[in-house]
CSV table of C-alpha atoms in Angstrom, one decimal:
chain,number,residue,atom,x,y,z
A,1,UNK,CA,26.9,18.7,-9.6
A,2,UNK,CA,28.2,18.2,-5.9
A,3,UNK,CA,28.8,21.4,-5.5
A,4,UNK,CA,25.6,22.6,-6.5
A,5,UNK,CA,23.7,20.4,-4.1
A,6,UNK,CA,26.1,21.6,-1.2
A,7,UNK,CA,25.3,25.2,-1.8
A,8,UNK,CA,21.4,24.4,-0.9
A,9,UNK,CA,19.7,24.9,2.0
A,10,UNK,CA,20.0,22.2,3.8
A,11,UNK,CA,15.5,21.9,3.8
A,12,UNK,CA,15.6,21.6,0.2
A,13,UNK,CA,18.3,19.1,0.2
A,14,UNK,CA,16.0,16.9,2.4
A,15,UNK,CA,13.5,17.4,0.0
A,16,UNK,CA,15.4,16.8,-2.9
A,17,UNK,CA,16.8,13.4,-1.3
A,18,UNK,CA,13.4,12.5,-0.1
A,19,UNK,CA,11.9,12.7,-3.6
A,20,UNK,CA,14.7,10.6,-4.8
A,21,UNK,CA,13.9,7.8,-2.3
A,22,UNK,CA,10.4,7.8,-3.0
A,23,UNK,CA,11.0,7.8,-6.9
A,24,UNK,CA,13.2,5.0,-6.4
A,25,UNK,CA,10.1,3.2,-4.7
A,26,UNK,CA,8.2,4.4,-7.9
A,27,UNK,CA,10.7,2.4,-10.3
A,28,UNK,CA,10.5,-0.9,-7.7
A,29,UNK,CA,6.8,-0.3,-7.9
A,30,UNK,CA,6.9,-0.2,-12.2
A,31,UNK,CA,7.9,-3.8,-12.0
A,32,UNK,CA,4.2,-4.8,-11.8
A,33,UNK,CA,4.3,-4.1,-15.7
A,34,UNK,CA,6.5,-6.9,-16.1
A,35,UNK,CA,5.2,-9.3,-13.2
A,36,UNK,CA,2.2,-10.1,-12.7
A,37,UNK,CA,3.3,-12.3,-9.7
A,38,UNK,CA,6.1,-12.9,-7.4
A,39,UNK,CA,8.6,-15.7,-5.8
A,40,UNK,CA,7.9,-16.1,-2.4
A,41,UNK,CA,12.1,-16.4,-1.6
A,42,UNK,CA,12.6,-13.3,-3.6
A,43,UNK,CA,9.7,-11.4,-2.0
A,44,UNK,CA,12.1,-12.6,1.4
A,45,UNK,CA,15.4,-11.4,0.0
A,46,UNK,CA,14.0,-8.5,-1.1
A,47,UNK,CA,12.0,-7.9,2.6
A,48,UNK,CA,15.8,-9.5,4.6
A,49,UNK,CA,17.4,-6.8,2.3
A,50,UNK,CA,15.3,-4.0,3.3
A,51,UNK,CA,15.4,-4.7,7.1
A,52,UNK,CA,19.7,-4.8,6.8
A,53,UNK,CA,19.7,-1.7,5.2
A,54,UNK,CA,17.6,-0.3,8.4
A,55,UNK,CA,19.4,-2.0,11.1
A,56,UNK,CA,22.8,-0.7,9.3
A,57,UNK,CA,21.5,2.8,8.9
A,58,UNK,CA,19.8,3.1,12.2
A,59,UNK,CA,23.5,3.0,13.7
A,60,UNK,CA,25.9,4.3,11.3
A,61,UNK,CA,24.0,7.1,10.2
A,62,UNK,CA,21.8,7.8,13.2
A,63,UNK,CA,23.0,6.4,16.3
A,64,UNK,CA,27.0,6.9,16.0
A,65,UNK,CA,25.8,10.2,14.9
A,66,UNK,CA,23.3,11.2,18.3
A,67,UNK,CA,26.3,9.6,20.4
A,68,UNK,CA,29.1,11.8,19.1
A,69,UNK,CA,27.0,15.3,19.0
A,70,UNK,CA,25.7,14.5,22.4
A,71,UNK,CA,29.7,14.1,23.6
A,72,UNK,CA,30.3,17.5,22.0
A,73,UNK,CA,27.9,19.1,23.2
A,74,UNK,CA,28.7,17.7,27.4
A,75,UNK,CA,25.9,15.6,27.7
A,76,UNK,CA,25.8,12.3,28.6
A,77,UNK,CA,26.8,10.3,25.7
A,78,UNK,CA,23.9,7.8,26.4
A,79,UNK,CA,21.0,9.8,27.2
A,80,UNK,CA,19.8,11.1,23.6
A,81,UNK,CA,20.8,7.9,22.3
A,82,UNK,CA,18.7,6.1,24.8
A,83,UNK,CA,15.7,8.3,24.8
A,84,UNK,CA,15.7,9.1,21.7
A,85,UNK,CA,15.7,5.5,20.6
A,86,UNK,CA,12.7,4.4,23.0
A,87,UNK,CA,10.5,7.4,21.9
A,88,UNK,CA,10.9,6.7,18.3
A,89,UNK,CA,9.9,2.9,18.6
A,90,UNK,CA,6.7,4.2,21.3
A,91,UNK,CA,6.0,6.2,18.3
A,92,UNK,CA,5.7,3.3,15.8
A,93,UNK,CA,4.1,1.8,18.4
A,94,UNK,CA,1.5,4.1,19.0
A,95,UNK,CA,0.9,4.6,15.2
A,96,UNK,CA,0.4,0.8,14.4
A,97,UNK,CA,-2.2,0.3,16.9
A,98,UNK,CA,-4.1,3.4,15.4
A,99,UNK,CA,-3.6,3.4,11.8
A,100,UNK,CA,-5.7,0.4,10.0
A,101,UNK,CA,-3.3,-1.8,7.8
A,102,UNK,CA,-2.8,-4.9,6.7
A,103,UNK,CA,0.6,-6.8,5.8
A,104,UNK,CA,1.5,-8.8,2.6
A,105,UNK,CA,-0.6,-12.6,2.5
A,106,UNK,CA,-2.5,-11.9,5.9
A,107,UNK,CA,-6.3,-12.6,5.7
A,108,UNK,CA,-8.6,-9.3,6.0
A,109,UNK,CA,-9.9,-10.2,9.1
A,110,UNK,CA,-6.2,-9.9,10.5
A,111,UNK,CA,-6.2,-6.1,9.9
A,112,UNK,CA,-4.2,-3.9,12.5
A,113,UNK,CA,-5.0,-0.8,13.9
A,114,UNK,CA,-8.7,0.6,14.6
A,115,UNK,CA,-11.7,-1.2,12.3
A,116,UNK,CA,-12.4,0.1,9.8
A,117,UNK,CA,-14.6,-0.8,6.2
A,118,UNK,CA,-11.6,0.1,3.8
A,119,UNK,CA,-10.9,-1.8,0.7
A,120,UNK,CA,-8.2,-4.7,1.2
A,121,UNK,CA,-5.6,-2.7,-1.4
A,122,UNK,CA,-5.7,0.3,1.0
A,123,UNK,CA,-5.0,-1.8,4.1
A,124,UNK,CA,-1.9,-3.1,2.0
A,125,UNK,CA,-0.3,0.2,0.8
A,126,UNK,CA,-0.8,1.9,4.1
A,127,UNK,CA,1.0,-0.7,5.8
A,128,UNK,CA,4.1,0.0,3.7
A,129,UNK,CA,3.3,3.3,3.8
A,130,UNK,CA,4.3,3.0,8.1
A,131,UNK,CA,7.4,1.6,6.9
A,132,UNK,CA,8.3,5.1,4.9
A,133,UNK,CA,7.6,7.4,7.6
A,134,UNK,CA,11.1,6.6,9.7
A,135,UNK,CA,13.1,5.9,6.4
A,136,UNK,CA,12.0,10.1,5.6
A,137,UNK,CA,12.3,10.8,8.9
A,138,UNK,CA,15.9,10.0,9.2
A,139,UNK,CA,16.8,11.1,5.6
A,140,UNK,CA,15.5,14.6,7.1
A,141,UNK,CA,17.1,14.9,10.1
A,142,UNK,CA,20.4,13.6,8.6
A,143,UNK,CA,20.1,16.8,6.1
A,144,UNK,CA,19.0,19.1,8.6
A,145,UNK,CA,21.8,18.0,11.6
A,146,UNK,CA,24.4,19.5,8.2
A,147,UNK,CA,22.9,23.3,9.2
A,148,UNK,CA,24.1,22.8,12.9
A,149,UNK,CA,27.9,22.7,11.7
A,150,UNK,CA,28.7,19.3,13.9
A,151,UNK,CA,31.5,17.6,12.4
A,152,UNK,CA,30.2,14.5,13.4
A,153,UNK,CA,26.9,15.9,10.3
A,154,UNK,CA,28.6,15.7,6.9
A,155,UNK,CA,26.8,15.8,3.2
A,156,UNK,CA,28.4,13.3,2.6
A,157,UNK,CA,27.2,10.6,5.2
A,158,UNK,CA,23.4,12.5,4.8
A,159,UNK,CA,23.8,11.2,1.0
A,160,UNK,CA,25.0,8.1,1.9
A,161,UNK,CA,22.1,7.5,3.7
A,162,UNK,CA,19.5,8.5,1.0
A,163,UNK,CA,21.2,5.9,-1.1
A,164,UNK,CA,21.0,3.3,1.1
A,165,UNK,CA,17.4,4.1,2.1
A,166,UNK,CA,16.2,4.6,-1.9
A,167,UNK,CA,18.3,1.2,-2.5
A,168,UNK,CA,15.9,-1.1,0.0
A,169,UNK,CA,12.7,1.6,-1.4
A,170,UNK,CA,13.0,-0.5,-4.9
A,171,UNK,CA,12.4,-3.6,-3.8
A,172,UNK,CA,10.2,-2.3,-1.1
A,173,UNK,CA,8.1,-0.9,-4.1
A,174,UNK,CA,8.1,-4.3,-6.1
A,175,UNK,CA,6.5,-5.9,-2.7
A,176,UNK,CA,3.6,-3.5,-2.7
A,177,UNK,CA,2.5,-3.6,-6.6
A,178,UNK,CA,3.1,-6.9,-7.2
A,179,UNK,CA,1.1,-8.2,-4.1
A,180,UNK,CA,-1.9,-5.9,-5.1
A,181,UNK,CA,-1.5,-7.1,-8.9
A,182,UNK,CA,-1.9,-10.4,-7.8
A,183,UNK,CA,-4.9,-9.2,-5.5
A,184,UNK,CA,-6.6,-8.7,-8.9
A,185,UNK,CA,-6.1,-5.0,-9.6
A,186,UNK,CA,-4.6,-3.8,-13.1
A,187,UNK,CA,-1.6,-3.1,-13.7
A,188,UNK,CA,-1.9,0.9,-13.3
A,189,UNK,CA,-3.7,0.6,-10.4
A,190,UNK,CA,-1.4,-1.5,-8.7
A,191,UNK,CA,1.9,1.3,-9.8
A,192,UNK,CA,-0.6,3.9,-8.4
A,193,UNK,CA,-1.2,2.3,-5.1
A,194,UNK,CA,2.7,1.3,-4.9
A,195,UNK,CA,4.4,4.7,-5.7
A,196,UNK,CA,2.1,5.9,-3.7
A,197,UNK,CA,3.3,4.4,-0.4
A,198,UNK,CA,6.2,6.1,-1.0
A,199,UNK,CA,4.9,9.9,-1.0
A,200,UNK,CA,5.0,10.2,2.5
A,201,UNK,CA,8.8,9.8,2.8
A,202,UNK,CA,9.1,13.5,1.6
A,203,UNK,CA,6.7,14.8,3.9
A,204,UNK,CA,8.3,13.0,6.7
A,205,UNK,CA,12.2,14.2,5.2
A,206,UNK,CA,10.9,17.9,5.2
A,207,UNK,CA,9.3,18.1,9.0
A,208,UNK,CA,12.4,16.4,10.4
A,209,UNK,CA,14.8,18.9,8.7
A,210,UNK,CA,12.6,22.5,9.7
A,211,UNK,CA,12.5,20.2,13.2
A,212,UNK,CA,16.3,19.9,14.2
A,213,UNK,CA,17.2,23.0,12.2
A,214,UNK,CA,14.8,25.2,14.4
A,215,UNK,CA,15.5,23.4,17.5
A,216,UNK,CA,19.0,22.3,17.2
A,217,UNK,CA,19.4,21.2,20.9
A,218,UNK,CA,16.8,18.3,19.9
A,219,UNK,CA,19.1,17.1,16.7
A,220,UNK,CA,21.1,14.4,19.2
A,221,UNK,CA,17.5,13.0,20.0
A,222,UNK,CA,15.9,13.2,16.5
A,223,UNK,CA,18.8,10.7,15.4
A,224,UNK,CA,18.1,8.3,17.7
A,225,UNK,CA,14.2,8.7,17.5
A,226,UNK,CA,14.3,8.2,13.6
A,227,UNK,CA,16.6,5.2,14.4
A,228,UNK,CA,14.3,3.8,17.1
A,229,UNK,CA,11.2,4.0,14.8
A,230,UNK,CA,13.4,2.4,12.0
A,231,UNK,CA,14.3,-0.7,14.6
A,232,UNK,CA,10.8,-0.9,15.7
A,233,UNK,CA,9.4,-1.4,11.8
A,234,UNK,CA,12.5,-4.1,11.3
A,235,UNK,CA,11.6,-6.2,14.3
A,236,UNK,CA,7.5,-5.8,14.2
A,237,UNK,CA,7.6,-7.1,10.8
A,238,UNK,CA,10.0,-6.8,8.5
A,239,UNK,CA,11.9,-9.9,9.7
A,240,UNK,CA,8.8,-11.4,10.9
A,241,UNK,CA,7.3,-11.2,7.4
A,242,UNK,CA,10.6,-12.4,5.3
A,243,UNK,CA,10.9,-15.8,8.2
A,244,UNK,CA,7.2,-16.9,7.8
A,245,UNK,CA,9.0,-20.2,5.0
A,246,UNK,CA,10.6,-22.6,6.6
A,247,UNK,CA,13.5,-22.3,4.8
A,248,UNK,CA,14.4,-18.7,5.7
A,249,UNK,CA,18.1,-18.6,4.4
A,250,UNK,CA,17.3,-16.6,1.4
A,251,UNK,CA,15.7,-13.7,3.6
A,252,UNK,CA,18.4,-14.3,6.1
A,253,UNK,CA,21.5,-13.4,3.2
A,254,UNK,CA,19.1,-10.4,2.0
A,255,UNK,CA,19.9,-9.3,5.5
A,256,UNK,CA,23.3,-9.7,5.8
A,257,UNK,CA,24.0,-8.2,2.1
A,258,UNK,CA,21.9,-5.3,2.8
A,259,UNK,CA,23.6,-4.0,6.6
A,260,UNK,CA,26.6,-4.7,4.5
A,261,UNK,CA,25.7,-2.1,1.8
A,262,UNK,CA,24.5,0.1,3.9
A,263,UNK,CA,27.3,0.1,5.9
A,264,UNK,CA,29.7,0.5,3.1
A,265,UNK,CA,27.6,3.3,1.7
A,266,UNK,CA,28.2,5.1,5.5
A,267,UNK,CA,31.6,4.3,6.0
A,268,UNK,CA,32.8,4.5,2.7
A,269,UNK,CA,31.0,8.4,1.6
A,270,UNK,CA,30.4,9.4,4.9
C-alpha cells in the first residue's frame, strides 16, 4: 500500500491526503446523528485538542522543516522562517477581517468580517471553514516540498502530518454540526453544513503542492507561511474559544495531549 502511494505524483498525494483530512471532518461531523447537543468541557477538549495539534505541527512539520532547507540551500536560516511566518498570519489576518463569519455561542450581531444578510448557519460553517484553509495548506506544501528531493521532505513526515491534521478535523467536525443542530437545523442539514467546512482543505492541499513544486525556491517560505496562518487561527480563537469557562483545565489538557500527538506522529513517522 506504501509503496503504491510513494510512486504518485507528489500533486495527487496532496490530494489524496487532503481528501482524507476533510473525510475525517465528515465522520466528526456524522456525530450530529447521535447528539443532538454537546458538553460545553468537551466542546473545550475537543477545541484545546485541535489548537495542540496546530501549534505541534506548525513547528515539527513546518518550521524545523523551512529552517533546515533554507540552511541547505545558503540562506539565512531565519529569514524564510521569519517571513514566511509573518505573511502567513497577515494572511489570516487579512482574510478574517473580509470574510463574514461567526464563531461557536457568539450572538449574530457579533459577526466578523464585512456585513452581510447571510443566514446564522452560514456565518458558523464559514468560520470553521478559515480554520481549514492553513490545515490544507500545509498538508500541500508538505507533499509537494517531497518533489524537491530535500532530505529534510520525507513521505513519511508529509503523512505524519495529514494524520495529525485529519486527527484534530474529527472533533473539529463534531463542533460545527452539533452547534448548528442545536441552532435548530435537522440532522442532515447540520452533516451537510459540517462536512462541508471541510471541502476547502483539498483545494487549499492541491494549490500549495502545484505552488512549491513550480516554484521550488519559495518551498522554505511556504512552510513557514502555512505555519504562520496555522498559529494565527490557534491564537485568534481557538484558545480563546476553548478558555471562555472559568474552569479551563479541561481545554488546557486537550492542548497538551494534542501537541503531544502530533509531535509523536512527526517524530516518530517522520
Amino acid at each position: 500500500m506504501i509503496n503504491w502511494f510513494t510512486g504518485l505524483d507528489p500533486v495527487f498525494q496532496a490530494l489524496l491526503a487532503t481528501l482524507f483530512t476533510w473525510f475525517v471532518t465528515a465522520l466528526g461531523s456524522a456525530l450530529v446523528f447521535v447528539f443532538k447537543t454537546i458538553n460545553k468541557k468537551v466542546l473545550n477538549g475537543m477545541l484545546g485538542f485541535a489548537a495542540g495539534v496546530m501549534i505541534a505541527a506548525s513547528f515539527w512539520s513546518l518550521l524545523e522543516p523551512s529552517i533546515e532547507m533554507a540552511e541547505q540551500s545558503g540562506t539565512p536560516a531565519w529569514l524564510p522562517a521569519v517571513v514566511g511566518f509573518l505573511a502567513g498570519g497577515a494572511f489570516l489576518w487579512t482574510v478574517d477581517k473580509v470574510i463574514p463569519h461567526l464563531h461557536i455561542g457568539t450572538p449574530t450581531d457579533k459577526a466578523e468580517g464585512v456585513k452581510t444578510g447571510w443566514q446564522r448557519s452560514v456565518l458558523l460553517v464559514l468560520a470553521i471553514t478559515l480554520h481549514n484553509i492553513p490545515e490544507g495548506l500545509a498538508v500541500g506544501v508538505a507533499f509537494g516540498a517531497i518533489a524537491a528531493n530535500l532530505p529534510s521532505a520525507s513521505l513519511a513526515g508529509a503523512i505524519a502530518l495529514a494524520l495529525g491534521i485529519g486527527l484534530q478535523n474529527f472533533p473539529e467536525g463534531a463542533a460545527v454540526s452539533i452547534p448548528l443542530r442545536r441552532e435548530g437545523l435537522s440532522r442532515t442539514k447540520s452533516f451537510l453544513y459540517g462536512q462541508a467546512s471541510g471541502i476547502v482543505e483539498p483545494i487549499a492541499g492541491v494549490i500549495g503542492a502545484i505552488a512549491v513544486i513550480g516554484m521550488k525556491s519559495i518551498l522554505p517560505y511556504a512552510l513557514s507561511f502555512a505555519a504562520g496562518a496555522m498559529i494565527y487561527v490557534v491564537v485568534e480563537e481557538l484558545i480563546p474559544e476553548s478558555q471562555l469557562e472559568r474552569k479551563s483545565d479541561i481545554a488546557t489538557i486537550g492542548a497538551m495531549i494534542g501537541f503531544a500527538v502530533m509531535m509523536f506522529l512527526d517524530v516518530a513517522l517522520g
